[in-house]
Amino acid sequence: MIKQATYLADYRIKVLFDDGTTRDIDLYGFLSKSRLPIIRQYLDLDKFRQFRVEDGALAWGDNEFDLNPINIYRGQYDA
């Protein structure tokens, strides 16, 4: 599970897991390839920066979308 997340720059976030593992992820590719308007809206950096850690996952909006922490841990969002 994600313990902490820190905005780095552009669409990059540093994620700290509860086992001490860290991942730097770049979500630009994921966001730009999505066909879902609810996800693509986060190409707006002001909205993108408003992420939070909720129940061990990265989340945006009012339950609009979140990213599976296991996929982040496995590096599936790396650019």
Coordinates of C-alpha atoms in Angstrom, one line a residue:
M1 CA 0.0 0.0 0.0
I2 CA 1.1 3.6 -0.6
K3 CA 2.1 5.4 2.5
Q4 CA 3.1 8.8 1.0
A5 CA 3.2 10.5 -2.4
T6 CA 5.1 13.7 -3.4
Y7 CA 4.7 15.8 -6.5
L8 CA 8.0 16.1 -8.4
A9 CA 7.4 18.0 -11.6
D10 CA 5.2 17.8 -14.7
Y11 CA 3.3 14.5 -14.4
R12 CA 5.8 12.9 -12.1
I13 CA 5.1 11.7 -8.6
K14 CA 7.4 10.0 -6.1
V15 CA 5.6 7.2 -4.2
L16 CA 6.6 5.6 -0.9
F17 CA 5.2 2.2 -0.1
D18 CA 4.7 0.8 3.4
D19 CA 7.6 -1.6 2.9
G20 CA 10.0 1.3 2.3
T21 CA 10.1 0.8 -1.5
T22 CA 9.9 4.0 -3.6
R23 CA 8.9 4.6 -7.2
D24 CA 9.1 7.7 -9.3
I25 CA 6.3 7.5 -11.8
D26 CA 5.5 9.6 -14.9
L27 CA 1.8 9.5 -15.6
Y28 CA 1.8 11.7 -18.8
G29 CA 1.7 8.6 -21.1
F30 CA -1.1 7.0 -19.1
L31 CA -3.2 10.3 -19.1
S32 CA -2.6 11.2 -22.7
K33 CA -3.5 7.7 -24.0
S34 CA -6.7 7.5 -22.1
R35 CA -9.9 7.9 -24.0
L36 CA -11.9 8.7 -20.9
P37 CA -12.6 12.4 -20.4
I38 CA -12.8 11.8 -16.6
I39 CA -9.1 10.8 -16.7
R40 CA -7.9 13.1 -19.5
Q41 CA -9.0 16.1 -17.5
Y42 CA -6.0 15.5 -15.3
L43 CA -3.7 16.5 -18.2
D44 CA -4.4 20.0 -16.6
L45 CA -1.5 20.2 -14.3
D46 CA -3.4 22.2 -11.7
K47 CA -5.9 19.4 -11.4
F48 CA -3.2 16.7 -11.6
R49 CA -1.3 18.2 -8.6
Q50 CA -4.4 17.7 -6.4
F51 CA -3.8 14.0 -5.9
R52 CA -3.9 12.4 -2.5
V53 CA -3.3 9.0 -0.9
E54 CA -6.6 7.4 0.0
D55 CA -6.9 3.9 1.3
G56 CA -3.3 3.1 0.1
A57 CA -3.9 4.3 -3.5
L58 CA -3.3 7.5 -5.4
A59 CA -6.6 9.2 -5.9
W60 CA -8.0 12.3 -7.7
G61 CA -11.2 14.2 -7.5
D62 CA -14.2 13.1 -5.5
N63 CA -13.9 9.4 -6.2
E64 CA -13.3 10.2 -9.9
F65 CA -10.4 7.8 -10.3
D66 CA -7.5 6.2 -8.5
L67 CA -4.5 4.1 -9.5
N68 CA -4.0 0.5 -8.3
P69 CA -1.0 0.6 -5.9
I70 CA 0.1 -2.9 -7.0
N71 CA 0.4 -1.7 -10.6
I72 CA 2.5 1.3 -9.4
Y73 CA 4.7 -1.0 -7.3
R74 CA 5.2 -3.3 -10.3
G75 CA 6.3 -0.3 -12.4
Q76 CA 3.4 -0.5 -14.9
Y77 CA 3.0 3.3 -15.0
D78 CA 6.7 4.1 -15.7
A79 CA 7.3 6.1 -18.8

